[in-house]
Tab-separated table of C-alpha atoms in Angstrom:
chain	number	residue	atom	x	y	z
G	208	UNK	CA	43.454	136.519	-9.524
G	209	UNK	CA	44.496	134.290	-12.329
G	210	UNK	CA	43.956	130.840	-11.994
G	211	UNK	CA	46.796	129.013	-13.014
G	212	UNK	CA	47.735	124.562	-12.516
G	213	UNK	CA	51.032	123.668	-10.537
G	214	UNK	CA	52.862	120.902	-10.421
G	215	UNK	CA	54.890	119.857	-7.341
G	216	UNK	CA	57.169	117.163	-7.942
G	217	UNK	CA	58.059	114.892	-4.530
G	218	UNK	CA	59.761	111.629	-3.562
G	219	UNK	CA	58.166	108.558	-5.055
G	220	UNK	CA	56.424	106.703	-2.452
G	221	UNK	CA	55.244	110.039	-0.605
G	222	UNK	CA	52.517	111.542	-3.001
G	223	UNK	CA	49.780	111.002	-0.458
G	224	UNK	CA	51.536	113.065	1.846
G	225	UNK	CA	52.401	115.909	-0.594
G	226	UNK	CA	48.908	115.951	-1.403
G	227	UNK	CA	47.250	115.911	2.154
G	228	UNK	CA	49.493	119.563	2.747
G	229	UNK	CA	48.573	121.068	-0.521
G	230	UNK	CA	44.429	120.129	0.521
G	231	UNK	CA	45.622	121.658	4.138
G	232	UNK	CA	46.535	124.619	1.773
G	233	UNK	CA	43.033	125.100	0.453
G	234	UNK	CA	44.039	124.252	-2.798
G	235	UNK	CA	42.187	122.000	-5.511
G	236	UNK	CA	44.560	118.265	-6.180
G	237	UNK	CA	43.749	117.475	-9.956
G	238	UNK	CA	46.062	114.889	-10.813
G	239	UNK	CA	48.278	112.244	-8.159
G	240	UNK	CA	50.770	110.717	-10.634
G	241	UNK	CA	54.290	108.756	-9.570
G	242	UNK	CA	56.115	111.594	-7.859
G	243	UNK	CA	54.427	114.765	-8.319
G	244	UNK	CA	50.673	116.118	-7.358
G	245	UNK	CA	49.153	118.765	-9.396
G	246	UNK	CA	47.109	121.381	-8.047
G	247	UNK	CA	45.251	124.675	-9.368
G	248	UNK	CA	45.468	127.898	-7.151
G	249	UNK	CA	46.015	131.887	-7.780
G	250	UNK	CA	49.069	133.327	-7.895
G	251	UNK	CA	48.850	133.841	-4.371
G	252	UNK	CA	49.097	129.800	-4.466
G	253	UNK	CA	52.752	129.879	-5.618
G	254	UNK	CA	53.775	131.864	-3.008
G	255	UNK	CA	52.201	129.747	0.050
G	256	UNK	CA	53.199	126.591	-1.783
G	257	UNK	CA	56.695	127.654	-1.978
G	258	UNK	CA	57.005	128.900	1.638
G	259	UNK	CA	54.416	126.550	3.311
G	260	UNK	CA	55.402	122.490	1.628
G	261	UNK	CA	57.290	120.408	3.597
G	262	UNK	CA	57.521	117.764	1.721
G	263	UNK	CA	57.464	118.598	-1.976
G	264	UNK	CA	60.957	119.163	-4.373
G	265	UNK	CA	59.829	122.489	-6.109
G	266	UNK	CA	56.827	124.530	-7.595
G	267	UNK	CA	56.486	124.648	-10.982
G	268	UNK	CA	53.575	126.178	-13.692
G	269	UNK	CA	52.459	123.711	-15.998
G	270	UNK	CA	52.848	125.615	-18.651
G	271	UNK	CA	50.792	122.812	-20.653
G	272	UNK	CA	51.120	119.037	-22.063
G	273	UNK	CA	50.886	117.266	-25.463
G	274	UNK	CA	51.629	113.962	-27.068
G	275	UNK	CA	55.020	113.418	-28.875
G	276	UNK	CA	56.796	110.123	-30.215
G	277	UNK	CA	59.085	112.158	-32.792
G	278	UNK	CA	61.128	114.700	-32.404
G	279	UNK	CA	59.350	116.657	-34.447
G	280	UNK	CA	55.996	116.252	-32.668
G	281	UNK	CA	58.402	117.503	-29.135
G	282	UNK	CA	59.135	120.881	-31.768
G	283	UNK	CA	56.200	121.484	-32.436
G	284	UNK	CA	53.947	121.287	-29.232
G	285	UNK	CA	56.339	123.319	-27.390
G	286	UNK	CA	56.196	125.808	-30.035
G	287	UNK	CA	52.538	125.501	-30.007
G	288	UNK	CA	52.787	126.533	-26.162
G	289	UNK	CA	51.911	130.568	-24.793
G	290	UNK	CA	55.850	131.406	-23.558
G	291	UNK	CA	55.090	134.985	-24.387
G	292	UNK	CA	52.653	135.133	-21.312
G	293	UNK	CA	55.314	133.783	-18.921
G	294	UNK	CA	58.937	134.667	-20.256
G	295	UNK	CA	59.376	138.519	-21.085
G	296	UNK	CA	61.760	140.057	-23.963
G	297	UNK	CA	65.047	139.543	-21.299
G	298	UNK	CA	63.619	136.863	-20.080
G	299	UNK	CA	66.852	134.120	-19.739
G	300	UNK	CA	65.581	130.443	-20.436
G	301	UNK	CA	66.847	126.691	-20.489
G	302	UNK	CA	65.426	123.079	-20.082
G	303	UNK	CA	66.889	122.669	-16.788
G	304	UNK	CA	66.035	118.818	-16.917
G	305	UNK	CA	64.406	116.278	-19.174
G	306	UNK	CA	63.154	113.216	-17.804
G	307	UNK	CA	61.852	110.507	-19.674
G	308	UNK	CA	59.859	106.958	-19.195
G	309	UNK	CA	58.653	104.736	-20.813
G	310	UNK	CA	58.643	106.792	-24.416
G	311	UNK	CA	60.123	106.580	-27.584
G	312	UNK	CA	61.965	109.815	-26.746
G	313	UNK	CA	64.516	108.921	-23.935
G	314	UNK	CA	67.809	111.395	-24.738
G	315	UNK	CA	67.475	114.251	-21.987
G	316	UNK	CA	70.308	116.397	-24.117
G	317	UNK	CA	68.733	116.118	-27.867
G	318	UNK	CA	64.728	116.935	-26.021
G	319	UNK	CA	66.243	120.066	-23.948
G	320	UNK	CA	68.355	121.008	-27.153
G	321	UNK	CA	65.197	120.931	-29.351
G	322	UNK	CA	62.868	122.506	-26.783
G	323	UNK	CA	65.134	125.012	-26.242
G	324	UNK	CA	65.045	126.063	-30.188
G	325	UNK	CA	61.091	126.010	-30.211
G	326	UNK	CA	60.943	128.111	-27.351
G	327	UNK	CA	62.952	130.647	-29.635
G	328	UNK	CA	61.360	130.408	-32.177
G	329	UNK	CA	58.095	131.136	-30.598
G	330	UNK	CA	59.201	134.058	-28.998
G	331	UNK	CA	60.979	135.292	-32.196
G	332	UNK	CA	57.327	135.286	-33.842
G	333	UNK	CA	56.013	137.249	-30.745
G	334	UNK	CA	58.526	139.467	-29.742
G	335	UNK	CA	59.798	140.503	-33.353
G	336	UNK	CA	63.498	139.715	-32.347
G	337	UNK	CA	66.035	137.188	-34.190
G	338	UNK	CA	68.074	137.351	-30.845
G	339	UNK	CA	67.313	137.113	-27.350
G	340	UNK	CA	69.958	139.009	-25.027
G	341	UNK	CA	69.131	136.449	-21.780
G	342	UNK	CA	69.868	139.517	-19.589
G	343	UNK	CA	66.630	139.207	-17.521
G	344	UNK	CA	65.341	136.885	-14.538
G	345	UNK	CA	66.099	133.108	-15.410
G	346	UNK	CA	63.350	131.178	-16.478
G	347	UNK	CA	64.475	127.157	-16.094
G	348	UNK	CA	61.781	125.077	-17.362
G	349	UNK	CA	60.925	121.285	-16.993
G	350	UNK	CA	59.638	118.649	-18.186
G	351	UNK	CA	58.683	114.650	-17.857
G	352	UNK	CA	57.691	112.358	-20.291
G	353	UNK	CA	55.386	109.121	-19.613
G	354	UNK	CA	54.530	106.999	-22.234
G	355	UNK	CA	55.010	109.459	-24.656
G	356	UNK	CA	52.488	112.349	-22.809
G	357	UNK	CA	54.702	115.394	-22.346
G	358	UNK	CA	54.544	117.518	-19.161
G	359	UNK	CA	55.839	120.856	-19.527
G	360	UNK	CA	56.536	123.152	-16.058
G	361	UNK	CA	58.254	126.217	-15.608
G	362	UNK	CA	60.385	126.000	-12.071
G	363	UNK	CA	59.510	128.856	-9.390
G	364	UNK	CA	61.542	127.679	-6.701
G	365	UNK	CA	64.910	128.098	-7.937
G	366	UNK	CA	67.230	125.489	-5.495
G	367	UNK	CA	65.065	122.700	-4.367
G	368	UNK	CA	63.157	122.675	-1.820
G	369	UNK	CA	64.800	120.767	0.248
G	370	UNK	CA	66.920	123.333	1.003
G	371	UNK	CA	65.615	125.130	3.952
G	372	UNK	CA	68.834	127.022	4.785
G	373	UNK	CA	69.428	125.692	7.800
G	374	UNK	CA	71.678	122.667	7.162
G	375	UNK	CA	75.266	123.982	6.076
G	376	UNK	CA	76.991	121.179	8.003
G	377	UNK	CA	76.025	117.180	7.335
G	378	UNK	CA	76.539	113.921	7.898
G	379	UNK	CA	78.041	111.695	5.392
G	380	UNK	CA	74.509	109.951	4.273
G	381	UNK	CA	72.082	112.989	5.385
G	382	UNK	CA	68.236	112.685	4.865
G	383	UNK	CA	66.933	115.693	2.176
G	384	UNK	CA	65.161	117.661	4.436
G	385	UNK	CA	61.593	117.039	3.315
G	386	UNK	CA	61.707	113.177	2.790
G	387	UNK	CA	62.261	113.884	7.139
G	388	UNK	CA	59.236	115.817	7.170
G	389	UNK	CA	57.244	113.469	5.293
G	390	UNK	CA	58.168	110.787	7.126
G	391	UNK	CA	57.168	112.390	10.498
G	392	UNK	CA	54.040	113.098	8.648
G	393	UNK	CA	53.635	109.567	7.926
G	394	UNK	CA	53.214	108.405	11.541
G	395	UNK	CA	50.670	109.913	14.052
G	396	UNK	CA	53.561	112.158	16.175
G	397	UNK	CA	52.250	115.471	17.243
G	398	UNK	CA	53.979	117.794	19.379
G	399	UNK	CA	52.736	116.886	22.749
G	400	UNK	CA	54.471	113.310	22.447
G	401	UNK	CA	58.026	112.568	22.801
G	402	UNK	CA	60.778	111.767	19.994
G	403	UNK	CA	63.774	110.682	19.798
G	404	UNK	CA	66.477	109.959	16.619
G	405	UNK	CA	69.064	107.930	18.091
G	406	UNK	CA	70.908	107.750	15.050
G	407	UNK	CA	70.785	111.695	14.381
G	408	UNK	CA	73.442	113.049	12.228
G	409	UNK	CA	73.654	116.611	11.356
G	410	UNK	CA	70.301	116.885	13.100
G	411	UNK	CA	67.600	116.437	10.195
G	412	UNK	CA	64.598	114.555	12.027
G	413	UNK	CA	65.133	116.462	15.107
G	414	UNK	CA	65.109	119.977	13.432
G	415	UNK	CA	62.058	119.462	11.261
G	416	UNK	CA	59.600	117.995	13.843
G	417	UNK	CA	60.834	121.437	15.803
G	418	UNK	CA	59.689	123.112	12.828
G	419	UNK	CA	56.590	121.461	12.671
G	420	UNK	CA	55.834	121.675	16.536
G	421	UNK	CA	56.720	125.717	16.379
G	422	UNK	CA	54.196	126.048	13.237
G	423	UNK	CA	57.353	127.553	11.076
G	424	UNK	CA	56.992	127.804	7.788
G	425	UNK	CA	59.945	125.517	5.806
G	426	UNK	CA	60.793	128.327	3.642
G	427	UNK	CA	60.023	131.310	4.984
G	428	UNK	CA	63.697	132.118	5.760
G	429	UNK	CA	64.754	131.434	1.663
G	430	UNK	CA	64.446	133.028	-1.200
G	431	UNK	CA	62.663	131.934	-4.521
G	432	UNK	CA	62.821	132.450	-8.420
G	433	UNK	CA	59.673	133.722	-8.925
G	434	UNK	CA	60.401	136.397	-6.184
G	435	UNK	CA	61.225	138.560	-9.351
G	436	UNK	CA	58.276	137.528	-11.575
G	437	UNK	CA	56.294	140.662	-11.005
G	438	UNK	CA	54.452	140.089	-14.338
G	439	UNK	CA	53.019	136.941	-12.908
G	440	UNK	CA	52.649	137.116	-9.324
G	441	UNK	CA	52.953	140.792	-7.335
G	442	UNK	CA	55.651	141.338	-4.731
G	443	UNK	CA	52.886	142.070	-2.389
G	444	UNK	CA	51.747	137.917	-2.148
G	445	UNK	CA	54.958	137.309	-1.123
G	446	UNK	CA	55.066	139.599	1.468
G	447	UNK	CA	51.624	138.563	2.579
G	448	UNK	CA	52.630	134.879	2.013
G	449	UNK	CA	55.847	135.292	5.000
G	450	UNK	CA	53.733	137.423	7.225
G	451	UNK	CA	50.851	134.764	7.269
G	452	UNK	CA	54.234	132.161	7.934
G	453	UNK	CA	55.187	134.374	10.859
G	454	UNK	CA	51.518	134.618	12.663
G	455	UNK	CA	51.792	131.129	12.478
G	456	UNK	CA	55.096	131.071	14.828
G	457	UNK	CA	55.117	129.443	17.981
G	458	UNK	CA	58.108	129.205	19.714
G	459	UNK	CA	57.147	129.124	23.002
G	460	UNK	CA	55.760	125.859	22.531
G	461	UNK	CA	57.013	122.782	24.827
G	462	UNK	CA	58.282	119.830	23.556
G	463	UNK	CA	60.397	117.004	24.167
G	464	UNK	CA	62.367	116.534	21.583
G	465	UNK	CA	65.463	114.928	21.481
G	466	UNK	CA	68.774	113.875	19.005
G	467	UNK	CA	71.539	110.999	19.597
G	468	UNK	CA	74.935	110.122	17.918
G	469	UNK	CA	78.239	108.428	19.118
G	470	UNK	CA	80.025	110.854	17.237
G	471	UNK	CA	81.024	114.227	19.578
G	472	UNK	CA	81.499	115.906	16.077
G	473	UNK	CA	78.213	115.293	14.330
G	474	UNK	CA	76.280	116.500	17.688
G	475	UNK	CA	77.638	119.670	17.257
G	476	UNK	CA	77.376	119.583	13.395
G	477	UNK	CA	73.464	119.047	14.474
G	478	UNK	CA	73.183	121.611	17.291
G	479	UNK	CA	74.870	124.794	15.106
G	480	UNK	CA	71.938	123.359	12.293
G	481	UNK	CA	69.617	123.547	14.972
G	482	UNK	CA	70.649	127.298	15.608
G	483	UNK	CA	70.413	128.162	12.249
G	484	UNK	CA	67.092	127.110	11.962
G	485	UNK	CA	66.056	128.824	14.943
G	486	UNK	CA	64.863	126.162	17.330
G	487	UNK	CA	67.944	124.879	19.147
G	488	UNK	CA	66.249	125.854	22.157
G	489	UNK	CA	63.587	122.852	21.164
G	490	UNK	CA	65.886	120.104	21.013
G	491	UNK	CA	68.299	118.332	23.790
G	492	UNK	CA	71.133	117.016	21.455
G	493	UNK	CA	73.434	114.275	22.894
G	494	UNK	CA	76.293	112.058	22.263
G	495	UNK	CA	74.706	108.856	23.100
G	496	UNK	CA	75.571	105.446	21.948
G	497	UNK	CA	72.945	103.423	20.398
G	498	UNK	CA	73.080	100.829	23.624
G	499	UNK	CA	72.667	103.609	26.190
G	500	UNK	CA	69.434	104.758	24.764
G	501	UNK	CA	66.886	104.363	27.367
G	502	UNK	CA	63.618	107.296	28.239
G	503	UNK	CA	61.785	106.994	31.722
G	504	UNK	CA	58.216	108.364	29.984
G	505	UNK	CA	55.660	106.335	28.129
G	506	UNK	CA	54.399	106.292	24.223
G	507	UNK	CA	57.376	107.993	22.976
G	508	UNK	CA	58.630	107.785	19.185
G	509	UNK	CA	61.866	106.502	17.762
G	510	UNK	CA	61.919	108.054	14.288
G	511	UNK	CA	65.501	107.118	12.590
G	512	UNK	CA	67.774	106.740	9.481
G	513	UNK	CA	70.435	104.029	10.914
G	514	UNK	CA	73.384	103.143	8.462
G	515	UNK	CA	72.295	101.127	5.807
G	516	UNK	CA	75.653	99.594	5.131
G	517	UNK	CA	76.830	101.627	1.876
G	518	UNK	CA	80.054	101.204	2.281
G	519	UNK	CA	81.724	97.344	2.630
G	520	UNK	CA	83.445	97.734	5.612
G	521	UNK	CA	80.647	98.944	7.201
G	522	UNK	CA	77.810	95.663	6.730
G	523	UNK	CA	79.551	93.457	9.056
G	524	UNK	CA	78.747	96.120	11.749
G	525	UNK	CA	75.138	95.869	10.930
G	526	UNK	CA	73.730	93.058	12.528
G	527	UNK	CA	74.672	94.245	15.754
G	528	UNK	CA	73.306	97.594	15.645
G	529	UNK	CA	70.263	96.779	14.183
G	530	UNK	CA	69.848	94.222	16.861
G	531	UNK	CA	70.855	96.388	19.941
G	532	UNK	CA	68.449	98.955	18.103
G	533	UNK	CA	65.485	96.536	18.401
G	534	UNK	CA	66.632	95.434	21.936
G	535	UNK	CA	66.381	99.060	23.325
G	536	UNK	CA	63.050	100.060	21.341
G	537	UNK	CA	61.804	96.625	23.157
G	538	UNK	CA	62.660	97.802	26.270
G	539	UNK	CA	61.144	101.072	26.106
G	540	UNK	CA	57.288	101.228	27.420
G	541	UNK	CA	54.730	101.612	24.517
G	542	UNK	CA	56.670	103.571	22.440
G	543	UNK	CA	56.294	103.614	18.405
G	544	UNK	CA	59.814	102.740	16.093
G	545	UNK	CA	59.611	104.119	12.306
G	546	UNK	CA	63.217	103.285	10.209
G	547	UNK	CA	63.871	103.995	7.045
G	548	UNK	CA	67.162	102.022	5.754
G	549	UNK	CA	67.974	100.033	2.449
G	550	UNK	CA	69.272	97.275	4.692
G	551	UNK	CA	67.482	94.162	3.648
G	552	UNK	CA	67.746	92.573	6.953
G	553	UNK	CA	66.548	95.156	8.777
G	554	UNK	CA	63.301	93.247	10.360
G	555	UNK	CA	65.293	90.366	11.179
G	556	UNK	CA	67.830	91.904	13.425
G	557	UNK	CA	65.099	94.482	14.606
G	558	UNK	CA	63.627	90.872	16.219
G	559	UNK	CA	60.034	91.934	14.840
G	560	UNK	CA	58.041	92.040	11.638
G	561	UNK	CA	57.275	95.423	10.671
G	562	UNK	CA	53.400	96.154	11.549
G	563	UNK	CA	53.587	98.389	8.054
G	564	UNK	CA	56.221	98.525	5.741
G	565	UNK	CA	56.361	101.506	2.822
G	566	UNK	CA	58.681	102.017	-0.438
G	567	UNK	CA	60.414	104.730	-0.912
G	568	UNK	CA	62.774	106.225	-3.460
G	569	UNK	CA	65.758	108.065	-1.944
G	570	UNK	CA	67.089	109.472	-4.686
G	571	UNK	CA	67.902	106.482	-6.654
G	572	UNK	CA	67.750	103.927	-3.917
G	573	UNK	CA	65.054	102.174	-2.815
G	574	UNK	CA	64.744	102.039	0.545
G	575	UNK	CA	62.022	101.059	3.642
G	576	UNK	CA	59.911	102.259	5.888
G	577	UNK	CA	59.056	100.242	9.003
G	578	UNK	CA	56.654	100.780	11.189
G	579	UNK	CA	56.062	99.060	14.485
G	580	UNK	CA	52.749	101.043	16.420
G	581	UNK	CA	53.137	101.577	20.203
G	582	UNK	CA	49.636	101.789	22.285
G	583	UNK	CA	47.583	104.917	21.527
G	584	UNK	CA	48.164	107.087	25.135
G	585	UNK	CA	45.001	107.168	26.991
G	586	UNK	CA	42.713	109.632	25.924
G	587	UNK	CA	42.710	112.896	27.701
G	588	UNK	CA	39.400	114.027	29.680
G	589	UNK	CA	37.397	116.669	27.062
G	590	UNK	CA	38.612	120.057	28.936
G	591	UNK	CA	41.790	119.120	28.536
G	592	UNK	CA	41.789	118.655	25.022
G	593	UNK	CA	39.789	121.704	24.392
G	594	UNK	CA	42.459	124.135	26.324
């Protein structure tokens, strides 16, 4: 097959992560740049990227990059580009987003208007048309400008990534789906230890370690643009793509998994999401206030997203819950507490300094990730680790 370079765009702060799961993959990282990875693979690669990532936003071809500080320059490399080999006669097309920094072209609207004419004219040359119906698949396209360097992908996924399916109920401040995963990722949690989210919501943490613990596939259950790209990848690596996803399956696994809010409503919010993603039968959800939360077993994790405080009314409440949080993670035995919250005082009311702290971008807001390490379990005898 083909060889072809992807880009998969991902929350800033996370890139090592992204790029540890497309090496898992098998595939070659060529480039680690401030919130996306790029990667070469078959066309084979865009399916299992698409079904298999956890933690990246979408899959997109670069379609190829070139220098541009006028307008003109953005005409003509795009021009310059091979559309013909990925956008047929039908073909429908837009610059689905523009993003620009640090470059002397900033306007999103006047760079997707202008790209969007080169692209025409282009396939004008090629195809022999003056007018393009747009009756076919979509083709959305992409692209990022640093310091002037233009990026130029053509989206497969379609929605983002983020969107397993699963969640059609939330909370009012929900965690994107694979910023949860990552952040799992980030600690050392496998699926023979214990976690809790004592702050759980519509169920996000608690849902995608399940995933992760059952070996399911984050997108196997969705359904992709490039599904219908049959000129560049065959239905038949799709197919083979979702039935390597479900030889993967475990279900049957044991874990102990568990998800806490004070509010009745958002635990069942979390448990139908649970359902819907298949592995409600992997997760004890409870209404539990944050100062009942107590576990009898040892070296346990507390992964979280508490309130930050985004509304005024709701800061003055922080100090307290912060500080009951810390009080109850204290008075668990050797158990491991990651948070992620944009509330500043967050280590002081926790009563600790953070043995690692991370920056991340949620969305637009910058947030943080503590990280205070319980004891490493004792190590299990060889045979046990072998079965």
């Amino acid at each position: 097959m083909k060889k072809m370079s992807f880009i998969a765009p991902c929350h800033f702060g996370l890139e090592s992560v992204l790029k540890r799961e497309i090496l898992d993959l098998g595939y070659e990282v060529t480039a680690v740049e401030d919130g996306r990875v790029t990667f070469e693979g078959d066309a084979a690669a865009l399916c299992r990227a698409n079904i298999f990532l956890r933690t990246a936003e979408r899959v997109l071809i670069r379609v190829g990059n070139f220098h541009a500080e006028t307008f003109e320059e953005l005409f003509q490399g795009t021009k310059n580009l091979p559309w013909e080999d990925y956008i047929p006669e039908d073909g429908k097309f837009w610059v689905a987003k523009a993003a620009s920094v640090k470059s002397k072209l900033f306007s999103p609207s006047d760079m997707q208007s202008i790209m969007k004419k080169a692209m025409v004219e282009r396939l004008r040359s090629v195809y022999h048309k003056e007018w393009f119906a747009e009756s076919g698949n979509s083709f959305p396209v992409r692209v990022f400008l640093m310091k002037d360097e233009v990026v130029i992908g053509l989206d497969t996924t379609g929605e983002s990534l983020h969107k397993r399916g699963y969640r059609k109920l939330t909370a009012k401040a929900p965690i994107a789906e694979n910023l949860a995963a990552a952040l799992i990722m980030l600690t050392p949690w496998k699926r023979d230890r214990i976690l809790v989210d004592p702050f759980c919501g519509s169920g996000t943490f608690p849902i995608e370690a399940a995933m992760m613990a059952a070996r399911m596939a984050p997108g196997v259950n969705r359904s992709f643009l490039a599904e219908d790209w049959e000129h560049i990848v065959e239905r038949k690596a799709w197919y083979q793509a979702v039935e390597e996803a479900n030889d993967m399956l475990d279900l049957d696994v044991e874990v102990d998994i568990q998800g806490y809010d004070i509010d009745d409503k958002m635990v069942s919010i979390a448990r139908e999401n649970a359902r819907l993603a298949g592995v409600e039968q992997m997760i004890h959800f409870q209404r539990r206030a944050i100062d009942q939360l107590s576990h009898p077993k040892k070296y346990g994790f507390l992964i979280t997203n508490p309130p930050y405080g985004e509304r005024i009314e709701d800061k003055a409440n922080l100090p307290d819950l912060y500080r009951t949080l810390g009080e109850r993670y204290k008075a668990l035995d050797s158990w491991s507490l990651y948070v992620i919250s944009a509330y500043e005082k967050a280590e002081q009311y926790l009563g600790r300094k953070a043995d690692k702290n991370r920056k991340i971008y949620n969305g637009m807001m910058k947030t943080y990730y503590y990280q205070f390490m319980g004891p490493k379990p004792p190590h299990r005898d060889k045979k046990k680790q072998g079965d």
